[in-house]
PDB file of C-alpha atoms in Angstrom:
ATOM      1  CA  UNK A   1       4.422  14.435   3.418  1.00  0.00           C
ATOM      2  CA  UNK A   2       1.324  13.284   1.512  1.00  0.00           C
ATOM      3  CA  UNK A   3      -1.842  15.561   2.001  1.00  0.00           C
ATOM      4  CA  UNK A   4      -5.193  14.726   0.653  1.00  0.00           C
ATOM      5  CA  UNK A   5      -7.562  17.625   0.667  1.00  0.00           C
ATOM      6  CA  UNK A   6     -11.352  17.268   0.187  1.00  0.00           C
ATOM      7  CA  UNK A   7     -10.724  15.090  -2.565  1.00  0.00           C
ATOM      8  CA  UNK A   8     -13.622  13.995  -4.920  1.00  0.00           C
ATOM      9  CA  UNK A   9     -13.034  11.435  -7.911  1.00  0.00           C
ATOM     10  CA  UNK A  10     -14.616   8.358  -9.452  1.00  0.00           C
ATOM     11  CA  UNK A  11     -15.536   6.543 -12.786  1.00  0.00           C
ATOM     12  CA  UNK A  12     -17.388   8.076 -15.382  1.00  0.00           C
ATOM     13  CA  UNK A  13     -20.640   9.332 -13.998  1.00  0.00           C
ATOM     14  CA  UNK A  14     -20.264   7.535 -10.390  1.00  0.00           C
ATOM     15  CA  UNK A  15     -18.379   9.717  -7.702  1.00  0.00           C
ATOM     16  CA  UNK A  16     -16.724   6.959  -5.400  1.00  0.00           C
ATOM     17  CA  UNK A  17     -14.533   9.414  -3.402  1.00  0.00           C
ATOM     18  CA  UNK A  18     -16.337  12.362  -1.498  1.00  0.00           C
ATOM     19  CA  UNK A  19     -14.549  14.764   0.139  1.00  0.00           C
ATOM     20  CA  UNK A  20     -11.633  12.737   1.511  1.00  0.00           C
ATOM     21  CA  UNK A  21      -8.528  14.549   3.484  1.00  0.00           C
ATOM     22  CA  UNK A  22      -5.886  12.874   5.069  1.00  0.00           C
ATOM     23  CA  UNK A  23      -2.201  13.203   5.628  1.00  0.00           C
ATOM     24  CA  UNK A  24       0.365  10.541   5.503  1.00  0.00           C
ATOM     25  CA  UNK A  25       3.775  11.425   7.075  1.00  0.00           C
ATOM     26  CA  UNK A  26       7.256  10.278   6.391  1.00  0.00           C
ATOM     27  CA  UNK A  27       8.680   7.597   8.730  1.00  0.00           C
ATOM     28  CA  UNK A  28       5.144   6.274   9.424  1.00  0.00           C
ATOM     29  CA  UNK A  29       2.692   3.473   8.348  1.00  0.00           C
ATOM     30  CA  UNK A  30      -0.963   4.646   7.753  1.00  0.00           C
ATOM     31  CA  UNK A  31      -3.370   1.789   6.793  1.00  0.00           C
ATOM     32  CA  UNK A  32      -6.361   2.176   5.346  1.00  0.00           C
ATOM     33  CA  UNK A  33      -9.322   0.047   6.005  1.00  0.00           C
ATOM     34  CA  UNK A  34     -13.189  -0.242   5.538  1.00  0.00           C
ATOM     35  CA  UNK A  35     -15.790  -2.509   4.440  1.00  0.00           C
ATOM     36  CA  UNK A  36     -15.492  -3.887   0.308  1.00  0.00           C
ATOM     37  CA  UNK A  37     -16.275  -1.005  -1.988  1.00  0.00           C
ATOM     38  CA  UNK A  38     -15.949   1.694   0.607  1.00  0.00           C
ATOM     39  CA  UNK A  39     -13.140   3.328  -1.789  1.00  0.00           C
ATOM     40  CA  UNK A  40      -9.669   2.349  -0.353  1.00  0.00           C
ATOM     41  CA  UNK A  41      -8.108   1.199  -3.693  1.00  0.00           C
ATOM     42  CA  UNK A  42      -9.930   4.026  -5.591  1.00  0.00           C
ATOM     43  CA  UNK A  43      -8.110   6.410  -3.231  1.00  0.00           C
ATOM     44  CA  UNK A  44      -4.573   5.249  -4.131  1.00  0.00           C
ATOM     45  CA  UNK A  45      -5.682   5.316  -7.757  1.00  0.00           C
ATOM     46  CA  UNK A  46      -6.751   8.758  -7.381  1.00  0.00           C
ATOM     47  CA  UNK A  47      -3.441   9.754  -6.267  1.00  0.00           C
ATOM     48  CA  UNK A  48      -1.548   8.375  -9.076  1.00  0.00           C
ATOM     49  CA  UNK A  49      -3.723   9.857 -11.549  1.00  0.00           C
ATOM     50  CA  UNK A  50      -5.283   6.586 -12.669  1.00  0.00           C
ATOM     51  CA  UNK A  51      -8.796   7.660 -11.520  1.00  0.00           C
ATOM     52  CA  UNK A  52      -9.743  11.239 -12.541  1.00  0.00           C
ATOM     53  CA  UNK A  53     -10.113  13.672  -9.480  1.00  0.00           C
ATOM     54  CA  UNK A  54     -12.857  15.888 -10.137  1.00  0.00           C
ATOM     55  CA  UNK A  55     -12.355  18.369  -7.377  1.00  0.00           C
ATOM     56  CA  UNK A  56      -9.595  18.511  -4.369  1.00  0.00           C
ATOM     57  CA  UNK A  57      -6.022  18.581  -4.247  1.00  0.00           C
ATOM     58  CA  UNK A  58      -3.204  15.992  -3.937  1.00  0.00           C
ATOM     59  CA  UNK A  59       0.036  17.537  -2.555  1.00  0.00           C
ATOM     60  CA  UNK A  60       3.371  15.777  -1.966  1.00  0.00           C
ATOM     61  CA  UNK A  61       5.958  18.000  -0.275  1.00  0.00           C
ATOM     62  CA  UNK A  62       3.756  20.834  -1.073  1.00  0.00           C
ATOM     63  CA  UNK A  63       3.801  20.025  -4.831  1.00  0.00           C
ATOM     64  CA  UNK A  64       0.245  19.420  -6.276  1.00  0.00           C
ATOM     65  CA  UNK A  65       0.714  15.833  -8.245  1.00  0.00           C
ATOM     66  CA  UNK A  66      -1.453  17.343 -10.971  1.00  0.00           C
ATOM     67  CA  UNK A  67       1.383  19.378 -12.379  1.00  0.00           C
ATOM     68  CA  UNK A  68       3.810  15.934 -12.559  1.00  0.00           C
ATOM     69  CA  UNK A  69       3.833  13.826 -15.484  1.00  0.00           C
ATOM     70  CA  UNK A  70       3.352   9.943 -14.964  1.00  0.00           C
ATOM     71  CA  UNK A  71       6.711   9.447 -15.052  1.00  0.00           C
ATOM     72  CA  UNK A  72       7.670  11.502 -12.815  1.00  0.00           C
ATOM     73  CA  UNK A  73       4.957  10.549 -10.039  1.00  0.00           C
ATOM     74  CA  UNK A  74       6.227   6.877 -10.944  1.00  0.00           C
ATOM     75  CA  UNK A  75       9.585   8.233  -9.462  1.00  0.00           C
ATOM     76  CA  UNK A  76       7.780   9.420  -6.157  1.00  0.00           C
ATOM     77  CA  UNK A  77       5.168   6.941  -5.657  1.00  0.00           C
ATOM     78  CA  UNK A  78       5.687   3.056  -5.929  1.00  0.00           C
ATOM     79  CA  UNK A  79       2.144   1.097  -6.028  1.00  0.00           C
ATOM     80  CA  UNK A  80       1.902  -2.185  -5.872  1.00  0.00           C
ATOM     81  CA  UNK A  81      -2.246  -3.037  -7.167  1.00  0.00           C
ATOM     82  CA  UNK A  82      -4.416  -5.868  -6.507  1.00  0.00           C
ATOM     83  CA  UNK A  83      -5.226  -8.123  -9.401  1.00  0.00           C
ATOM     84  CA  UNK A  84      -1.771  -8.456 -11.235  1.00  0.00           C
ATOM     85  CA  UNK A  85      -0.938  -9.776 -14.569  1.00  0.00           C
ATOM     86  CA  UNK A  86       1.890 -12.595 -14.492  1.00  0.00           C
ATOM     87  CA  UNK A  87       3.920 -12.319 -17.624  1.00  0.00           C
ATOM     88  CA  UNK A  88       5.919 -15.149 -18.760  1.00  0.00           C
ATOM     89  CA  UNK A  89       9.196 -14.029 -17.754  1.00  0.00           C
ATOM     90  CA  UNK A  90      11.668 -14.376 -14.805  1.00  0.00           C
ATOM     91  CA  UNK A  91      11.715 -12.899 -11.498  1.00  0.00           C
ATOM     92  CA  UNK A  92      14.502 -11.144 -12.101  1.00  0.00           C
ATOM     93  CA  UNK A  93      13.173  -9.241 -15.228  1.00  0.00           C
ATOM     94  CA  UNK A  94       9.792  -8.443 -13.103  1.00  0.00           C
ATOM     95  CA  UNK A  95      11.615  -6.751 -10.270  1.00  0.00           C
ATOM     96  CA  UNK A  96      13.809  -5.026 -12.847  1.00  0.00           C
ATOM     97  CA  UNK A  97      10.420  -3.024 -14.234  1.00  0.00           C
ATOM     98  CA  UNK A  98      10.360  -1.051 -11.001  1.00  0.00           C
ATOM     99  CA  UNK A  99      13.275   0.693 -12.627  1.00  0.00           C
ATOM    100  CA  UNK A 100      11.348   1.769 -15.769  1.00  0.00           C
ATOM    101  CA  UNK A 101      10.515   5.298 -14.731  1.00  0.00           C
ATOM    102  CA  UNK A 102      14.119   5.849 -14.455  1.00  0.00           C
ATOM    103  CA  UNK A 103      14.893   4.928 -18.182  1.00  0.00           C
ATOM    104  CA  UNK A 104      14.824   5.865 -21.553  1.00  0.00           C
ATOM    105  CA  UNK A 105      13.836   4.318 -24.764  1.00  0.00           C
ATOM    106  CA  UNK A 106      15.112   1.920 -25.490  1.00  0.00           C
ATOM    107  CA  UNK A 107      15.123   0.626 -21.951  1.00  0.00           C
ATOM    108  CA  UNK A 108      18.900  -0.393 -21.028  1.00  0.00           C
ATOM    109  CA  UNK A 109      19.474  -1.467 -17.739  1.00  0.00           C
ATOM    110  CA  UNK A 110      22.544   0.192 -15.814  1.00  0.00           C
ATOM    111  CA  UNK A 111      24.619  -1.643 -13.174  1.00  0.00           C
ATOM    112  CA  UNK A 112      23.059   0.449 -10.516  1.00  0.00           C
ATOM    113  CA  UNK A 113      19.897  -1.001 -11.840  1.00  0.00           C
ATOM    114  CA  UNK A 114      20.825  -4.213 -11.307  1.00  0.00           C
ATOM    115  CA  UNK A 115      22.293  -3.993  -7.990  1.00  0.00           C
ATOM    116  CA  UNK A 116      19.422  -1.808  -6.876  1.00  0.00           C
ATOM    117  CA  UNK A 117      17.041  -5.166  -8.064  1.00  0.00           C
ATOM    118  CA  UNK A 118      19.426  -7.367  -6.305  1.00  0.00           C
ATOM    119  CA  UNK A 119      18.885  -5.511  -3.097  1.00  0.00           C
ATOM    120  CA  UNK A 120      15.293  -5.769  -3.315  1.00  0.00           C
ATOM    121  CA  UNK A 121      15.217  -9.207  -3.982  1.00  0.00           C
ATOM    122  CA  UNK A 122      17.343  -9.985  -1.120  1.00  0.00           C
ATOM    123  CA  UNK A 123      14.953  -7.846   0.923  1.00  0.00           C
ATOM    124  CA  UNK A 124      12.261 -10.014   0.083  1.00  0.00           C
ATOM    125  CA  UNK A 125      14.493 -13.111   0.259  1.00  0.00           C
ATOM    126  CA  UNK A 126      13.849 -14.363  -3.337  1.00  0.00           C
ATOM    127  CA  UNK A 127      17.215 -13.589  -4.650  1.00  0.00           C
ATOM    128  CA  UNK A 128      17.789 -17.491  -5.448  1.00  0.00           C
ATOM    129  CA  UNK A 129      14.521 -17.308  -7.662  1.00  0.00           C
ATOM    130  CA  UNK A 130      16.234 -14.455 -10.004  1.00  0.00           C
ATOM    131  CA  UNK A 131      16.056 -16.846 -13.072  1.00  0.00           C
ATOM    132  CA  UNK A 132      12.899 -18.450 -12.371  1.00  0.00           C
ATOM    133  CA  UNK A 133      10.003 -17.959 -14.180  1.00  0.00           C
ATOM    134  CA  UNK A 134       7.328 -15.838 -12.642  1.00  0.00           C
ATOM    135  CA  UNK A 135       3.992 -17.784 -14.011  1.00  0.00           C
ATOM    136  CA  UNK A 136       5.674 -21.017 -12.004  1.00  0.00           C
ATOM    137  CA  UNK A 137       5.569 -20.030  -8.709  1.00  0.00           C
ATOM    138  CA  UNK A 138       2.900 -19.805  -6.222  1.00  0.00           C
ATOM    139  CA  UNK A 139       0.692 -17.026  -5.636  1.00  0.00           C
ATOM    140  CA  UNK A 140       2.523 -16.064  -2.162  1.00  0.00           C
ATOM    141  CA  UNK A 141       6.043 -16.154  -3.894  1.00  0.00           C
ATOM    142  CA  UNK A 142       4.678 -13.999  -6.745  1.00  0.00           C
ATOM    143  CA  UNK A 143       3.459 -11.823  -4.149  1.00  0.00           C
ATOM    144  CA  UNK A 144       6.877 -11.282  -3.130  1.00  0.00           C
ATOM    145  CA  UNK A 145       7.887 -10.854  -6.272  1.00  0.00           C
ATOM    146  CA  UNK A 146       5.775  -7.648  -6.715  1.00  0.00           C
ATOM    147  CA  UNK A 147       6.447  -6.419  -3.743  1.00  0.00           C
ATOM    148  CA  UNK A 148      10.481  -6.700  -4.576  1.00  0.00           C
ATOM    149  CA  UNK A 149       9.541  -4.656  -7.606  1.00  0.00           C
ATOM    150  CA  UNK A 150       7.706  -1.816  -5.821  1.00  0.00           C
ATOM    151  CA  UNK A 151      10.953  -1.377  -3.443  1.00  0.00           C
ATOM    152  CA  UNK A 152      13.212  -1.208  -6.447  1.00  0.00           C
ATOM    153  CA  UNK A 153      11.598   1.970  -7.424  1.00  0.00           C
ATOM    154  CA  UNK A 154      13.323   3.482  -4.328  1.00  0.00           C
ATOM    155  CA  UNK A 155      10.139   6.208  -4.103  1.00  0.00           C
ATOM    156  CA  UNK A 156       9.628   8.235  -1.000  1.00  0.00           C
ATOM    157  CA  UNK A 157       6.061   6.922  -0.875  1.00  0.00           C
ATOM    158  CA  UNK A 158       5.161   3.200  -1.115  1.00  0.00           C
ATOM    159  CA  UNK A 159       1.490   2.033  -1.917  1.00  0.00           C
ATOM    160  CA  UNK A 160       0.465  -1.617  -0.915  1.00  0.00           C
ATOM    161  CA  UNK A 161      -2.825  -2.423  -2.154  1.00  0.00           C
ATOM    162  CA  UNK A 162      -3.745  -5.647  -0.005  1.00  0.00           C
ATOM    163  CA  UNK A 163      -0.203  -6.739   0.031  1.00  0.00           C
ATOM    164  CA  UNK A 164      -1.253  -9.902   2.280  1.00  0.00           C
ATOM    165  CA  UNK A 165      -3.181 -11.555  -0.561  1.00  0.00           C
ATOM    166  CA  UNK A 166      -1.529 -14.933  -1.199  1.00  0.00           C
ATOM    167  CA  UNK A 167       0.725 -15.069   1.729  1.00  0.00           C
ATOM    168  CA  UNK A 168       0.654 -17.461   4.810  1.00  0.00           C
ATOM    169  CA  UNK A 169       0.754 -16.018   8.448  1.00  0.00           C
ATOM    170  CA  UNK A 170       4.245 -16.561   8.717  1.00  0.00           C
ATOM    171  CA  UNK A 171       5.423 -14.622   5.418  1.00  0.00           C
ATOM    172  CA  UNK A 172       2.629 -11.938   6.461  1.00  0.00           C
ATOM    173  CA  UNK A 173       4.564 -11.474   9.431  1.00  0.00           C
ATOM    174  CA  UNK A 174       8.070 -10.997   7.571  1.00  0.00           C
ATOM    175  CA  UNK A 175       6.562  -8.765   5.410  1.00  0.00           C
ATOM    176  CA  UNK A 176       5.137  -7.070   8.588  1.00  0.00           C
ATOM    177  CA  UNK A 177       8.884  -6.419   9.588  1.00  0.00           C
ATOM    178  CA  UNK A 178       9.929  -5.253   6.071  1.00  0.00           C
ATOM    179  CA  UNK A 179       7.086  -2.591   6.154  1.00  0.00           C
ATOM    180  CA  UNK A 180       8.079  -1.494   9.467  1.00  0.00           C
ATOM    181  CA  UNK A 181      11.971  -1.066   8.133  1.00  0.00           C
ATOM    182  CA  UNK A 182      11.138   0.884   4.820  1.00  0.00           C
ATOM    183  CA  UNK A 183       9.104   3.454   7.626  1.00  0.00           C
ATOM    184  CA  UNK A 184      11.868   3.576   9.786  1.00  0.00           C
ATOM    185  CA  UNK A 185      13.995   4.312   6.887  1.00  0.00           C
ATOM    186  CA  UNK A 186      11.947   7.371   6.397  1.00  0.00           C
ATOM    187  CA  UNK A 187       9.637   6.100   3.763  1.00  0.00           C
ATOM    188  CA  UNK A 188       5.784   7.310   3.953  1.00  0.00           C
ATOM    189  CA  UNK A 189       4.046   4.171   3.841  1.00  0.00           C
ATOM    190  CA  UNK A 190       0.235   3.618   2.768  1.00  0.00           C
ATOM    191  CA  UNK A 191      -1.553   0.416   3.038  1.00  0.00           C
ATOM    192  CA  UNK A 192      -4.470  -1.079   2.073  1.00  0.00           C
ATOM    193  CA  UNK A 193      -5.606  -4.147   4.400  1.00  0.00           C
ATOM    194  CA  UNK A 194      -8.768  -5.971   5.362  1.00  0.00           C
ATOM    195  CA  UNK A 195      -6.944  -7.727   8.338  1.00  0.00           C
ATOM    196  CA  UNK A 196      -7.962  -5.419  11.224  1.00  0.00           C
ATOM    197  CA  UNK A 197      -5.774  -6.865  13.555  1.00  0.00           C
ATOM    198  CA  UNK A 198      -2.986  -6.983  11.801  1.00  0.00           C
ATOM    199  CA  UNK A 199      -3.560  -2.895  10.767  1.00  0.00           C
ATOM    200  CA  UNK A 200      -3.796  -2.198  14.448  1.00  0.00           C
ATOM    201  CA  UNK A 201      -0.499  -4.023  15.166  1.00  0.00           C
ATOM    202  CA  UNK A 202       1.491  -2.873  12.549  1.00  0.00           C
ATOM    203  CA  UNK A 203       0.352   0.801  11.612  1.00  0.00           C
ATOM    204  CA  UNK A 204       1.465   4.373  12.986  1.00  0.00           C
ATOM    205  CA  UNK A 205      -2.291   5.528  11.714  1.00  0.00           C
ATOM    206  CA  UNK A 206      -5.344   3.857  10.551  1.00  0.00           C
ATOM    207  CA  UNK A 207      -7.690   5.820   8.221  1.00  0.00           C
ATOM    208  CA  UNK A 208     -11.281   4.110   8.290  1.00  0.00           C
ATOM    209  CA  UNK A 209     -13.451   4.763   5.130  1.00  0.00           C
ATOM    210  CA  UNK A 210     -17.176   4.033   4.410  1.00  0.00           C
ATOM    211  CA  UNK A 211     -19.153   4.881   1.477  1.00  0.00           C
ATOM    212  CA  UNK A 212     -16.463   7.016  -0.296  1.00  0.00           C
ATOM    213  CA  UNK A 213     -15.561   8.982   2.731  1.00  0.00           C
ATOM    214  CA  UNK A 214     -13.107   9.397   5.706  1.00  0.00           C
ATOM    215  CA  UNK A 215     -15.124   8.564   8.610  1.00  0.00           C
ATOM    216  CA  UNK A 216     -12.292   8.629  11.483  1.00  0.00           C
ATOM    217  CA  UNK A 217      -8.314   8.630  11.335  1.00  0.00           C
ATOM    218  CA  UNK A 218      -6.106   8.603  14.248  1.00  0.00           C
ATOM    219  CA  UNK A 219      -3.628   6.250  16.016  1.00  0.00           C
ATOM    220  CA  UNK A 220      -4.327   2.850  16.832  1.00  0.00           C
ATOM    221  CA  UNK A 221      -5.584   3.535  20.126  1.00  0.00           C
ATOM    222  CA  UNK A 222      -7.567   6.427  19.032  1.00  0.00           C
ATOM    223  CA  UNK A 223      -9.801   4.483  16.393  1.00  0.00           C
ATOM    224  CA  UNK A 224     -10.070   1.827  19.498  1.00  0.00           C
ATOM    225  CA  UNK A 225     -11.358   4.590  21.598  1.00  0.00           C
ATOM    226  CA  UNK A 226     -14.019   6.080  18.853  1.00  0.00           C
ATOM    227  CA  UNK A 227     -16.054   2.903  18.576  1.00  0.00           C
ATOM    228  CA  UNK A 228     -15.824   3.583  14.841  1.00  0.00           C
ATOM    229  CA  UNK A 229     -15.087  -0.526  13.978  1.00  0.00           C
ATOM    230  CA  UNK A 230     -18.218  -1.405  15.499  1.00  0.00           C
ATOM    231  CA  UNK A 231     -20.080   1.512  13.748  1.00  0.00           C
ATOM    232  CA  UNK A 232     -18.536   0.198   9.975  1.00  0.00           C
ATOM    233  CA  UNK A 233     -18.141  -3.542  10.442  1.00  0.00           C
ATOM    234  CA  UNK A 234     -20.513  -4.085  13.460  1.00  0.00           C
ATOM    235  CA  UNK A 235     -17.884  -5.743  15.352  1.00  0.00           C
ATOM    236  CA  UNK A 236     -15.930  -4.713  18.201  1.00  0.00           C
ATOM    237  CA  UNK A 237     -12.258  -5.321  18.926  1.00  0.00           C
ATOM    238  CA  UNK A 238     -10.428  -5.639  22.176  1.00  0.00           C
ATOM    239  CA  UNK A 239      -7.117  -5.129  23.367  1.00  0.00           C
ATOM    240  CA  UNK A 240      -4.735  -7.097  25.714  1.00  0.00           C
ATOM    241  CA  UNK A 241      -1.387  -5.851  27.379  1.00  0.00           C
ATOM    242  CA  UNK A 242       1.297  -9.060  26.789  1.00  0.00           C
ATOM    243  CA  UNK A 243       4.837  -9.019  27.255  1.00  0.00           C
ATOM    244  CA  UNK A 244       6.201  -7.424  24.561  1.00  0.00           C
ATOM    245  CA  UNK A 245       3.241  -5.269  23.274  1.00  0.00           C
ATOM    246  CA  UNK A 246      -0.024  -5.566  22.692  1.00  0.00           C
ATOM    247  CA  UNK A 247      -2.759  -7.990  21.328  1.00  0.00           C
ATOM    248  CA  UNK A 248      -5.943  -7.313  20.019  1.00  0.00           C
ATOM    249  CA  UNK A 249      -9.426  -9.408  19.599  1.00  0.00           C
ATOM    250  CA  UNK A 250     -12.666  -9.426  17.681  1.00  0.00           C
ATOM    251  CA  UNK A 251     -15.326  -9.261  20.174  1.00  0.00           C
ATOM    252  CA  UNK A 252     -18.863 -10.399  20.040  1.00  0.00           C
ATOM    253  CA  UNK A 253     -21.122  -8.284  17.443  1.00  0.00           C
ATOM    254  CA  UNK A 254     -24.143  -6.686  18.885  1.00  0.00           C
ATOM    255  CA  UNK A 255     -25.896  -6.896  15.887  1.00  0.00           C
ATOM    256  CA  UNK A 256     -28.647  -9.556  15.682  1.00  0.00           C
TER     257      UNK A 256
END
C-alpha cells in the first residue's frame, strides 16, 4: 500500500502541496482530479522525489521512500509523465528504456528484458511498430509507446499522469481496459485525469484536490454524494443506471 501522510512539498519558496494525506491500495485504481494548478502532478513528483518534500512521509508497504535510492524507487514505481520528449529512436528501443532501473553500466539487455518489452508492446497493441521511428508516429501512437515503456518496468505501483492525452475516444476506452487489467493483477494504479466522467467510470477511489490540499477522497459514489465536484468545478455530475453499469453526465452549473 502507498501511504501519504501530511505531505508538504513545493518548488523553491513556493509550497504547492499543503498537508496531503492519501492511501492507495493494491488492486485498485486511484484517480487524482482537480482544476489546473491544484497540485496533482506535483503530488506524483513529490512521491518520486523529483519535487522536494518539506514535511510528511511517503510510505510504500511500510518503507519510507526517503530511505531508498532513485533506482530503487524506479523499480517499485513506474511513472508516465506529461510533456515527454521525442527522441529519434525506434519504438522497441524506447519501450526497453523501462528496463533501465534493472541494468548496470554499460547497459546490456538480457533475453528476459527483450521478452518483457515485447509483452508490454503486445499489451498496448504496438508490437508491429517495434522498428518504426518514434518521431514519425502520431501523438496518440507515441502515447501508447510511453505507456508500454511504463509497463515494461514491471513495478508494483504505476503512476500515469494524463495518460489519455492525444488518444481518441476508442483508444481511451482501450486504455481504460488496460488500466483495469493492471489493477486486477494486483498493481497499485494512480492516475491523474481531467476527464471527470472517465474518472468516475474507471476508478475504485477518487481524490479531489484544490489549492494544494486534499479536499475529499472516496469511492465514486461517495464523491458524487458529497457535492464536492460542484464546489470545485462549478458543475454537478448526475448518474443514470444503464444495462451493464452506470453512466455519468454533467449537469447545468448554478453559477451565474
